[in-house]
Amino acid sequence: MSSEVQHPYLMFLGDAPDQLAAKTAAGVAHWRPTWCLGQLRLDGCNADLGLPDMDLEAGREAGCKTLIVGVANRGGRFSPAWIDTFHRAIDLGYDIASGLHNRLTSVPGLAEKAMEAGKRLIDVRHPTQDFEVANGVKRSGKRLLPVGTDCSVGKMYTALALEQEMRARGMKADFRATGQTGIFIAGDGVSVDAVIADFISGSVEWLTPENDPDHWDVVEGQGSLFHASFAGVTTGLIHGAQPDALVLCHEPTRRHMRGLPTYPLPDIGLCMERNLQMAQLTNPDARFVGISVNTQALDASAARKLLGDLERQYKLPAVDPVREGVSSIVDALN
Amino acid sequence: MSSEVQHPYLMFLGDAPDQLAAKTAAGVAHWRPTWCLGQLRLDGCNADLGLPDMDLEAGREAGCKTLIVGVANRGGRFSPAWIDTFHRAIDLGYDIASGLHNRLTSVPGLAEKAMEAGKRLIDVRHPTQDFEVANGVKRSGKRLLPVGTDCSVGKMYTALALEQEMRARGMKADFRATGQTGIFIAGDGVSVDAVIADFISGSVEWLTPENDPDHWDVVEGQGSLFHASFAGVTTGLIHGAQPDALVLCHEPTRRHMRGLPTYPLPDIGLCMERNLQMAQLTNPDARFVGISVNTQALDASAARKLLGDLERQYKLPAVDPVREGVSSIVDALN
C-alpha cells in the first residue's frame, strides 16, 4: 500500500490544546488551501486553521474524501472522543490519514470496519510498502534537494516555495514528500525516516522516478549531515535523490543542533562542502544553486544584511522564502 | 525482545546445495568452535562444517540449547523438511535462531508452539526491540570500528581478529555484532541495516554502552560511505559508535562497488579522509590506526608489496588479518 491520500480533506483538529499542536494541519491548509474544505474541532480544541467548521456529515456534503489527522495528541493515545469520530468517519465513507506515531490500524475494530467498507486507513509515518535496494543508476529528469545546517530550518517550506515559483513560470515541477506533513501536502510520498535502513536510498529512487528531461522533482529534505541522530537518513536521502541542484537551508539564531545541547551548528561553507561531496557520489554534476534562510527572528534590516553577506561570501542567491520568495534561486537553475 | 542467542549451538545446514550457501554457519563455526557442538544436515545437503553430524536428539544430549539456521534457503521459502525439523526442535526444548529474511515467526503454528513451550524464535534480521533516537552524548570506554572501501571487504573478519588478539593480550575487548553472522558469533547484537532509519545511530549507542575506561568495543562495520545503496547505514553506524579508532578495510581486486557495476571503488586516502570527517562529528579524537586488506587473490609476494606500499603511503600498519594477523594494529592502539 502506498501513502496516496485522496483530496479534498476535512482537517481533524481533535482537542488540540494550542495552535502548535495543530502544526501539521496548519502546514497543509497553508500550502493546499483548495484541498482543505473544512476543520473538525472537538470540545476543548484551542487550535484554529481559519477554515469553516464542519462536522463529519457537513464535510461529506461538501465533498471531503479524507479525514486528515494532522494534530499532536496528548500522551500518545487516541482519546475516546477521537476513536468515536474515526468510527463514524468510516461509516460516512471517509478514508482516514494520520501523521501520528500511534497507528489508526491499532484502534480496536477500525481496520476491520474500514476493510468491510472499502475505505483506507493511511498511517503515513509507517510505510507498508516494500522498497528495493537503491541501484544508483542515473535517471532522466532533474532533481532539486534542500539540505540543512540542522533539522527544522525550513527545508520543506523552501521546497514548496520553489515548486510554487517554478509552476508559476510554467516549468514542470513536482514537490516530492519525505515526511508526514509533506505527504498530506503532496497527496503521496514516503516517510523516509520510517523506512528500514537498508532501503532509505531505494525508497527515494522510487519517489523520484525517471521523468521528462526538463522536469524538476523538488524533493523534501530531512535532517542534516551534521545531526548526530539523523545523518544516516540524510545521507541515504541525498544518494537516492541524485540531486542536480542543492539549496542550503539555515536558521541563524539556532544555538545548538536540535535536541543535542552539546553540538554546535556547522559553518555554512563547511556544511555546503560536505553535502556537495555526498551528492557527487551519485550525481557528479550536483551543485549548490542558493541559500534559504529563516530570518523570522531578525528585523528586516538585519535580515537583508545577513542575506547580502551570504550572497557575497558564497556567490549564490540567498533569500528568506517567506519575506521575499525564491525567484532568484529559480533564476539560478537556468 | 533482544537478539540474545543462547549457546551451545546445533548448526542447521538444511539441504544447502553447496558450501557457499552455508557461509553464515561456517563463519560461526570458525570463530566460535567451542559453541558449535554439531551440525544437522538433511538429505541433499552438500555443505560440511567439519563438525560431528547430529540429529536433534543427539544435539540435545550433547547440551545444545539453540538450533542455528545459518544457511541460505532455496527460493526464499522454508521447505517442508525444514518446517518439520523446526517443530521437532521446539518439542525437544531448543530455541531456534535464524538469519534468513523470511521469518521463523511466520511458519504456521511455530510461534504458538514456542510460546507454550517457553522457547524463543529469534529472527536476527528483524529486530523487534524499540530503540531510542541517538543522543550523541560521549560514553566512557573506547570503541574501534572497521570501515570499508566497499561492502564485503573483510570488516567483520577484521573486527573478530582484533577482538581475539586484544583478548590474547589480556585487554578488555568485546566484539559488537551489527549483522546476522556476527550476532550468532557474539551471541547478541543488532542487525543495524534492518532498524528503522530514524534509529540507526540510537541502536548502535545501545549496542556499545558506557564501559570501563580501558575497555574496547570492537564494532562490526557495515557497508561503505561510498556505496550508493547503503551509505546511510554506514553513516548512522559511524555516528552511533563514536569510534576512537578506525581501521580501513579493502579488497584490492574488486573492479566496482558491489552490486553497482558503474561505480568505481574510491581511492583509499579519500575514503579514509571522508570516514574520519564523519567520525569526528561525534568523536573529535577519532583517528585511523591501521589498514586491513583481503589479499586472498594475490600471491604472497604481491601481497607483501601491496601492504608495504600502503604502510609507506599512509604511515599506518597495513595487514592481511588472515595471512599474518592484526597484532601491528593492536600495537598502534597504545
XYZ file of C-alpha atoms in Angstrom:
668
model
C 0.000 0.000 0.000
C 1.372 3.409 -0.897
C 0.735 6.526 1.170
C -1.520 8.039 -1.523
C -4.110 10.322 0.108
C -7.266 11.404 -1.758
C -8.378 15.044 -1.509
C -10.397 17.155 -0.697
C -9.647 16.960 3.013
C -11.577 17.550 6.210
C -8.943 18.603 8.772
C -9.377 16.879 12.143
C -8.024 19.042 14.972
C -9.376 16.932 17.839
C -8.880 18.560 21.215
C -5.576 20.234 20.271
C -4.534 22.267 23.341
C -2.958 25.047 21.269
C -2.089 26.118 17.743
C 1.328 24.431 17.880
C -0.318 21.027 18.377
C -2.029 21.539 15.003
C 1.201 22.496 13.207
C 0.925 19.717 10.626
C -2.677 20.612 9.798
C -1.747 24.289 9.555
C 1.023 23.479 7.052
C -1.385 21.532 4.892
C -4.006 24.308 4.988
C -1.340 26.890 4.090
C 0.046 25.075 1.060
C -3.110 23.367 -0.209
C -5.948 25.794 0.628
C -8.156 24.467 -2.162
C -7.851 20.878 -0.879
C -8.808 21.730 2.737
C -12.564 22.365 2.753
C -13.140 22.495 6.495
C -11.930 21.781 10.001
C -13.437 19.470 12.622
C -12.838 20.588 16.209
C -13.879 18.675 19.330
C -14.643 20.137 22.770
C -11.528 21.702 24.271
C -9.833 22.422 20.932
C -7.823 25.644 21.038
C -6.411 25.445 17.505
C -7.962 27.182 14.503
C -6.926 26.936 10.850
C -9.353 29.662 9.777
C -11.338 27.100 7.783
C -15.117 26.622 8.025
C -16.059 24.426 10.991
C -17.751 21.249 9.812
C -18.964 18.069 11.436
C -18.395 14.790 9.613
C -21.754 14.959 7.839
C -21.179 18.515 6.598
C -17.697 17.553 5.418
C -19.100 14.745 3.291
C -21.771 17.026 1.852
C -19.017 19.499 0.933
C -17.223 16.700 -0.922
C -14.403 15.761 1.510
C -12.936 12.315 0.805
C -10.319 12.006 3.558
C -10.255 12.922 7.232
C -6.721 14.195 7.922
C -5.408 13.640 11.457
C -2.734 16.337 11.440
C -2.560 17.107 15.124
C -0.408 16.046 18.059
C -2.418 14.015 20.556
C -1.928 14.061 24.289
C 0.221 11.284 25.729
C 0.463 9.258 22.537
C -3.006 7.709 22.891
C -6.191 8.398 20.989
C -8.878 9.653 23.394
C -12.354 8.042 23.327
C -13.769 11.099 21.562
C -11.242 10.702 18.755
C -11.984 6.996 18.369
C -15.708 7.635 18.136
C -15.042 10.218 15.402
C -12.863 7.773 13.457
C -15.526 5.049 13.546
C -18.228 7.428 12.401
C -15.956 8.779 9.647
C -15.616 5.297 8.149
C -19.389 4.800 8.457
C -19.882 8.011 6.470
C -17.491 6.989 3.699
C -14.226 8.773 4.549
C -10.710 7.446 4.213
C -8.647 8.459 7.262
C -4.984 9.514 7.069
C -2.861 10.114 10.157
C 0.602 11.519 10.723
C 0.870 10.289 14.309
C 3.236 7.676 15.668
C 0.412 5.572 17.072
C -1.498 3.838 14.352
C -5.047 4.077 13.096
C -4.758 0.382 12.311
C -4.308 -0.354 16.018
C -7.627 1.285 17.030
C -9.822 -1.680 18.057
C -12.265 -2.642 15.308
C -11.346 0.229 12.992
C -9.280 -1.727 10.461
C -11.995 -4.378 10.124
C -14.671 -1.724 9.654
C -12.592 0.118 7.041
C -11.904 -3.084 5.123
C -15.583 -4.025 5.050
C -16.479 -0.532 3.869
C -13.724 -0.481 1.232
C -12.123 2.559 2.906
C -8.459 3.139 3.710
C -6.584 3.842 6.936
C -3.298 5.509 5.981
C -0.645 5.845 8.681
C 1.803 7.980 6.737
C 4.569 7.589 9.342
C 4.518 3.838 8.864
C 5.258 2.875 5.269
C 3.796 -0.534 4.473
C 5.326 -0.674 1.034
C 8.318 -2.863 0.182
C 11.134 -0.938 -1.468
C 14.105 -2.165 -3.478
C 17.716 -1.549 -2.507
C 18.939 1.532 -4.410
C 20.646 0.792 -7.713
C 22.362 4.183 -8.115
C 21.531 4.299 -11.834
C 21.175 7.793 -13.292
C 17.565 8.702 -14.114
C 16.287 11.207 -16.689
C 14.748 14.437 -15.402
C 16.187 16.901 -12.894
C 16.056 16.960 -9.122
C 16.484 19.670 -6.520
C 17.082 18.925 -2.833
C 17.191 21.373 0.079
C 19.708 20.342 2.759
C 20.134 21.904 6.173
C 22.648 23.006 8.751
C 20.185 21.411 11.216
C 16.746 19.790 11.419
C 13.688 22.084 11.234
C 15.352 25.003 9.471
C 12.823 25.395 6.634
C 13.682 22.658 4.128
C 10.043 21.710 3.457
C 8.919 25.325 3.214
C 11.762 26.075 0.812
C 10.910 23.093 -1.394
C 7.235 24.047 -1.558
C 8.044 27.686 -2.309
C 10.337 26.525 -5.115
C 7.665 24.213 -6.570
C 5.166 27.090 -6.476
C 7.535 29.537 -8.153
C 8.600 27.021 -10.816
C 4.999 26.177 -11.663
C 4.098 29.882 -11.804
C 6.752 30.198 -14.509
C 5.312 27.281 -16.450
C 8.132 24.929 -15.530
C 7.388 21.246 -14.971
C 7.878 20.698 -11.250
C 6.604 18.323 -8.570
C 7.161 18.507 -4.840
C 8.167 15.032 -3.577
C 7.292 14.489 0.056
C 9.538 12.631 2.511
C 7.740 13.419 5.793
C 4.257 13.381 7.234
C 3.211 16.989 6.622
C 4.695 16.898 3.149
C 2.773 13.724 2.318
C -0.549 15.382 3.139
C 0.502 18.367 1.013
C 1.649 16.281 -1.949
C -1.105 13.683 -1.594
C 1.580 10.972 -1.665
C 5.163 10.314 -0.619
C 7.389 8.284 1.690
C 8.273 8.945 5.341
C 11.918 8.166 4.706
C 12.895 8.258 8.374
C 10.471 5.385 8.970
C 11.837 3.142 6.205
C 14.050 0.133 7.068
C 17.662 1.377 6.997
C 18.752 -0.769 4.025
C 16.115 0.843 1.818
C 16.455 4.586 2.547
C 18.074 5.405 -0.794
C 15.910 2.872 -2.622
C 12.723 4.474 -1.323
C 13.887 7.872 -2.588
C 14.764 6.434 -6.009
C 11.181 5.120 -6.093
C 9.824 8.514 -5.043
C 11.714 10.429 -7.756
C 11.496 8.208 -10.843
C 12.554 8.866 -14.439
C 10.827 11.869 -15.925
C 10.948 14.359 -18.807
C 14.415 15.874 -19.289
C 13.070 19.329 -18.364
C 11.036 18.138 -15.349
C 12.118 19.021 -11.818
C 11.416 16.906 -8.772
C 11.658 19.236 -5.795
C 12.436 16.774 -3.009
C 11.662 17.484 0.648
C 14.894 17.352 2.674
C 15.272 15.605 6.039
C 17.673 16.054 8.951
C 21.233 17.247 8.434
C 24.583 15.616 7.691
C 25.727 17.331 10.891
C 22.953 15.956 13.114
C 24.350 13.099 15.220
C 20.945 11.390 15.461
C 19.681 11.570 11.881
C 22.606 11.993 9.465
C 22.104 8.425 8.208
C 18.655 9.360 6.923
C 20.080 12.499 5.286
C 22.886 10.525 3.622
C 20.503 7.959 2.162
C 18.142 10.691 1.008
C 20.926 12.582 -0.785
C 22.195 9.452 -2.545
C 18.722 8.322 -3.612
C 17.646 11.760 -4.847
C 20.739 12.192 -7.073
C 20.216 15.958 -6.876
C 21.322 18.203 -9.743
C 20.701 21.245 -7.555
C 21.124 21.730 -3.808
C 19.820 24.579 -1.655
C 21.381 25.175 1.754
C 18.771 25.946 4.454
C 19.670 27.688 7.699
C 18.204 29.313 10.803
C 20.688 31.925 12.075
C 19.579 32.132 15.721
C 19.788 28.406 16.475
C 22.253 27.973 19.356
C 22.855 24.233 19.054
C 21.755 21.276 16.945
C 18.106 20.478 17.627
C 17.832 18.118 20.614
C 21.640 17.941 21.049
C 22.689 20.686 23.514
C 26.427 19.990 23.215
C 26.549 20.052 19.398
C 27.141 23.450 17.750
C 25.799 24.239 14.293
C 28.262 23.693 11.454
C 29.832 26.509 9.497
C 27.693 27.166 6.408
C 30.593 26.799 3.991
C 31.724 23.509 5.537
C 28.142 22.247 5.536
C 27.810 23.020 1.827
C 31.151 21.358 1.069
C 30.186 18.117 2.839
C 26.732 17.966 1.297
C 28.189 18.546 -2.146
C 30.765 15.763 -1.644
C 27.975 13.425 -0.580
C 25.730 14.347 -3.510
C 28.512 13.960 -6.082
C 28.768 10.232 -5.364
C 25.528 9.588 -7.255
C 25.470 12.791 -9.357
C 28.892 14.232 -10.244
C 27.162 17.331 -11.693
C 25.497 18.297 -8.400
C 25.946 21.962 -7.419
C 24.519 24.467 -4.973
C 22.095 26.960 -6.516
C 21.115 29.017 -3.479
C 20.831 29.599 0.249
C 17.482 29.801 2.046
C 17.425 31.418 5.479
C 14.598 31.559 8.009
C 15.097 35.125 9.269
C 11.890 35.255 11.306
C 13.823 36.141 14.469
C 15.623 39.079 12.813
C 14.282 42.517 11.922
C 14.086 43.439 8.250
C 17.379 45.320 8.048
C 19.336 42.651 9.931
C 17.805 40.037 7.627
C 18.763 41.981 4.492
C 22.310 42.434 5.766
C 22.703 38.733 6.576
C 21.386 37.668 3.169
C 23.646 40.164 1.417
C 26.673 38.924 3.358
C 25.869 35.319 2.448
C 25.444 36.222 -1.244
C 28.843 37.915 -1.319
C 30.610 35.172 0.639
C 29.244 32.183 -1.274
C 28.440 33.792 -4.654
C 24.930 32.340 -4.579
C 21.454 33.871 -4.282
C 20.446 33.995 -0.604
C 16.785 34.508 0.255
C 14.249 34.270 3.017
C 11.460 32.409 1.201
C 8.787 33.916 3.477
C 9.912 37.542 3.215
C 10.819 37.733 -0.432
C 10.190 34.456 -2.197
C 12.606 32.194 -4.009
C 12.619 33.632 -7.519
C 16.352 34.391 -7.502
C 17.049 30.719 -6.761
C 14.816 29.583 -9.619
C 16.692 32.066 -11.854
C 19.915 30.285 -10.896
C 18.600 26.942 -12.170
C 18.823 28.072 -15.768
C 12.894 -8.834 22.697
C 16.634 -8.597 22.105
C 18.521 -10.814 19.686
C 20.303 -12.656 22.522
C 21.112 -16.217 21.431
C 21.971 -18.938 23.982
C 24.857 -21.301 23.221
C 25.932 -24.085 22.704
C 24.621 -24.311 19.156
C 23.487 -27.103 16.857
C 24.180 -25.790 13.343
C 21.295 -26.476 10.938
C 22.540 -26.793 7.337
C 19.260 -27.988 5.818
C 19.625 -29.048 2.200
C 22.286 -26.425 1.395
C 23.264 -27.055 -2.250
C 26.902 -26.079 -1.707
C 29.365 -24.723 0.851
C 28.647 -21.102 -0.100
C 25.001 -21.499 0.947
C 26.257 -22.310 4.451
C 28.588 -19.289 4.618
C 26.966 -17.858 7.745
C 27.163 -21.180 9.569
C 30.790 -21.596 8.501
C 31.673 -18.171 9.924
C 30.101 -19.063 13.251
C 31.892 -22.420 13.399
C 35.216 -20.728 12.541
C 35.030 -18.023 15.219
C 33.162 -19.908 17.947
C 34.334 -23.535 17.622
C 33.605 -24.298 21.268
C 29.998 -23.095 20.953
C 29.212 -25.205 17.856
C 28.823 -28.801 19.054
C 27.440 -30.353 15.900
C 25.818 -29.946 12.502
C 22.419 -31.174 11.326
C 22.269 -31.991 7.617
C 19.160 -33.070 5.705
C 19.037 -35.181 2.548
C 20.662 -33.354 -0.346
C 22.949 -31.222 1.813
C 26.320 -30.592 0.146
C 27.772 -28.314 2.822
C 30.034 -29.520 5.624
C 31.390 -27.536 8.561
C 33.623 -30.390 9.709
C 31.550 -30.716 12.881
C 30.098 -34.008 14.198
C 26.812 -34.845 12.460
C 23.964 -34.906 14.973
C 20.218 -35.279 14.788
C 18.067 -33.127 17.054
C 18.031 -35.725 19.827
C 21.816 -36.144 19.804
C 22.259 -32.384 19.830
C 20.152 -32.068 22.964
C 22.049 -34.900 24.632
C 25.292 -33.070 23.812
C 23.911 -29.952 25.522
C 22.890 -27.754 22.565
C 20.430 -25.020 23.539
C 19.812 -23.291 20.202
C 19.306 -24.535 16.655
C 21.079 -22.003 14.403
C 19.632 -21.580 10.907
C 22.719 -20.155 9.247
C 22.118 -21.247 5.694
C 20.617 -19.731 2.548
C 17.399 -21.473 1.586
C 16.200 -22.069 -1.939
C 13.702 -19.546 -3.299
C 13.130 -17.728 -0.028
C 10.730 -20.344 1.372
C 11.249 -22.940 4.064
C 10.825 -26.422 2.590
C 8.524 -28.961 4.340
C 11.575 -30.837 5.655
C 12.859 -27.659 7.333
C 9.488 -26.915 8.908
C 9.234 -30.415 10.333
C 12.704 -30.005 11.850
C 11.759 -26.667 13.417
C 8.618 -28.089 15.036
C 10.509 -31.076 16.440
C 13.279 -28.789 17.700
C 10.790 -26.828 19.810
C 9.288 -30.120 21.055
C 12.757 -31.183 22.161
C 13.459 -27.935 24.018
C 15.563 -25.886 21.592
C 15.370 -22.170 20.951
C 15.697 -21.504 17.208
C 17.624 -18.556 15.749
C 17.566 -17.701 12.054
C 19.489 -15.247 9.898
C 17.161 -15.525 6.910
C 14.911 -12.811 5.511
C 11.813 -14.974 5.842
C 10.762 -15.328 9.426
C 10.547 -18.250 11.808
C 7.596 -16.455 13.368
C 5.691 -16.791 10.084
C 5.961 -20.610 9.984
C 2.384 -21.800 10.650
C 1.922 -22.894 14.252
C 5.567 -22.489 15.246
C 5.247 -19.265 17.255
C 2.314 -20.654 19.244
C 4.196 -23.865 19.957
C 7.320 -21.987 21.054
C 5.331 -19.713 23.337
C 3.588 -22.652 25.004
C 6.923 -24.393 25.479
C 8.631 -21.244 26.790
C 11.141 -21.344 23.915
C 12.265 -18.484 21.685
C 12.199 -17.923 17.932
C 14.864 -15.331 17.132
C 14.842 -13.789 13.642
C 18.087 -11.855 13.934
C 17.488 -9.909 10.695
C 14.279 -8.496 12.120
C 14.927 -6.543 15.312
C 11.795 -6.427 17.448
C 13.297 -4.107 20.003
C 12.389 -0.411 20.257
C 15.427 1.856 20.195
C 15.796 5.491 21.235
C 16.894 8.251 18.896
C 20.669 8.744 19.340
C 21.634 11.402 21.872
C 25.253 11.834 20.717
C 26.490 12.008 24.312
C 30.072 10.822 24.835
C 30.276 7.468 26.642
C 33.119 6.106 28.756
C 35.177 3.246 27.346
C 36.845 3.000 23.940
C 35.492 1.883 20.593
C 37.083 0.612 17.396
C 35.221 0.453 14.081
C 36.389 -1.067 10.795
C 35.120 0.854 7.758
C 35.385 -0.215 4.135
C 36.077 0.981 0.636
C 33.135 -1.300 -0.261
C 30.750 -3.861 1.230
C 32.101 -7.376 1.904
C 35.771 -6.472 2.122
C 36.512 -8.144 5.477
C 35.194 -5.743 8.112
C 33.662 -8.495 10.283
C 36.714 -10.730 9.979
C 38.967 -7.823 10.897
C 36.873 -6.949 13.951
C 36.871 -10.550 15.172
C 40.610 -10.920 14.621
C 41.167 -7.721 16.601
C 38.952 -8.907 19.470
C 40.876 -12.205 19.542
C 44.274 -10.502 19.556
C 43.249 -7.964 22.194
C 41.903 -10.679 24.485
C 45.038 -12.768 23.975
C 46.988 -9.806 25.332
C 44.724 -9.543 28.367
C 42.980 -6.410 27.129
C 39.287 -5.907 27.858
C 37.558 -6.240 24.483
C 34.138 -7.234 23.172
C 33.085 -7.777 19.581
C 29.766 -5.957 18.997
C 27.727 -7.509 16.205
C 25.741 -5.464 13.683
C 24.814 -8.216 11.191
C 23.356 -11.693 11.176
C 26.556 -13.772 11.179
C 28.102 -11.501 13.766
C 25.080 -11.865 16.045
C 25.441 -15.663 16.087
C 29.149 -15.239 16.825
C 28.645 -12.679 19.604
C 25.504 -14.308 20.970
C 23.770 -10.919 20.748
C 23.705 -7.745 18.673
C 21.602 -5.624 16.324
C 21.091 -6.026 12.565
C 21.533 -2.305 12.014
C 20.530 -2.412 8.361
C 17.118 -3.720 9.453
C 16.468 -0.973 12.010
C 14.020 1.872 11.217
C 16.067 4.685 9.645
C 15.491 7.201 12.459
C 17.072 4.827 14.969
C 20.247 3.610 13.218
C 22.607 5.629 15.419
C 20.466 5.090 18.507
C 20.614 1.311 18.083
C 24.418 1.478 17.899
C 24.592 3.665 21.015
C 22.535 0.939 22.742
C 24.865 -1.765 21.394
C 28.038 -0.059 22.635
C 27.119 1.350 26.056
C 29.288 3.008 28.712
C 32.080 0.768 29.890
C 35.383 0.739 31.778
C 37.802 3.435 30.559
C 40.228 0.755 29.323
C 37.562 -1.436 27.683
C 37.339 -1.685 23.890
C 34.150 -2.353 21.982
C 35.218 -3.750 18.617
C 32.197 -2.901 16.485
C 31.314 -4.802 13.317
C 31.262 -2.386 10.360
C 28.582 -2.295 7.654
C 28.527 -1.042 4.076
C 30.674 1.857 2.928
C 30.311 5.628 2.797
C 30.985 5.217 -0.927
C 28.241 2.642 -1.541
C 25.256 4.363 -3.187
C 22.797 1.846 -1.737
C 23.928 1.588 1.881
C 25.919 4.690 2.882
C 23.060 5.843 5.114
C 23.501 2.746 7.269
C 27.265 3.326 7.400
C 26.804 6.980 8.384
C 24.429 6.150 11.225
C 26.702 3.348 12.398
C 29.751 5.632 12.498
C 27.904 8.349 14.432
C 26.408 5.919 16.941
C 29.673 4.039 17.530
C 31.654 7.250 18.290
C 34.819 5.375 17.326
C 38.143 6.323 18.898
C 39.932 4.119 16.389
C 39.109 3.342 12.763
C 40.547 0.584 10.569
C 40.239 0.889 6.797
C 39.299 -2.427 5.119
C 39.898 -3.088 1.441
C 39.865 -5.778 -1.236
C 42.363 -4.831 -3.948
C 40.956 -6.841 -6.857
C 37.401 -5.526 -6.652
C 36.587 -3.893 -10.002
C 33.484 -1.961 -8.991
C 31.326 -1.335 -5.925
C 29.443 -4.493 -5.002
C 26.172 -4.683 -6.955
C 26.818 -1.331 -8.696
C 28.652 -2.004 -11.985
C 29.076 1.671 -12.903
C 30.541 2.758 -9.544
C 34.337 2.505 -9.173
C 35.973 1.919 -5.803
C 37.119 5.063 -4.004
C 40.746 5.990 -3.562
C 41.923 4.644 -0.193
C 43.197 8.005 1.023
C 39.968 9.779 0.084
C 37.937 7.030 1.711
C 39.891 7.417 4.951
C 39.514 11.209 4.849
C 35.719 11.040 4.453
C 35.291 8.389 7.136
C 37.420 10.392 9.529
C 35.389 13.557 8.884
C 32.203 11.613 9.534
C 33.537 10.035 12.733
C 34.817 13.331 14.120
C 31.280 14.708 14.360
C 30.570 12.518 17.400
C 34.186 11.873 18.455
C 36.671 14.664 17.637
C 39.547 12.379 18.757
C 38.802 9.683 16.174
C 41.832 8.510 14.176
C 42.845 5.711 11.841
C 45.045 3.045 13.445
C 45.522 0.647 10.563
C 44.613 -0.796 7.185
C 43.300 -4.334 6.737
C 43.480 -5.862 3.275
C 41.987 -9.104 1.996
C 44.859 -10.262 -0.239
C 43.424 -13.716 -0.912
C 43.535 -13.117 -4.687
C 47.231 -12.130 -4.632
C 50.283 -14.324 -4.243
C 52.395 -13.879 -1.120
C 54.995 -11.550 -2.631
C 52.404 -9.327 -4.327
C 50.519 -9.169 -1.039
C 53.656 -8.183 0.909
C 54.500 -5.494 -1.648
C 50.975 -4.028 -1.542
C 50.930 -3.944 2.253
C 54.381 -2.340 2.350
C 53.313 0.312 -0.158
C 50.217 1.109 1.892
C 52.269 1.372 5.103
C 54.666 3.822 3.499
C 51.955 5.888 1.831
C 49.621 6.226 4.804
C 52.075 5.814 7.713
C 49.858 3.158 9.293
C 50.266 -0.585 9.899
C 48.766 -2.486 6.937
C 47.996 -6.179 7.368
C 46.123 -9.090 5.890
C 44.429 -10.458 9.018
C 44.272 -13.991 7.556
C 47.901 -14.212 6.424
C 49.641 -12.510 9.306
C 47.174 -11.436 11.960
C 46.423 -7.994 13.298
C 48.986 -7.571 16.055
C 50.595 -4.491 14.496
C 47.210 -2.755 14.530
C 46.686 -3.612 18.202
C 50.195 -2.244 18.870
C 49.048 1.048 17.305
C 46.186 1.389 19.800
C 48.569 2.115 22.642
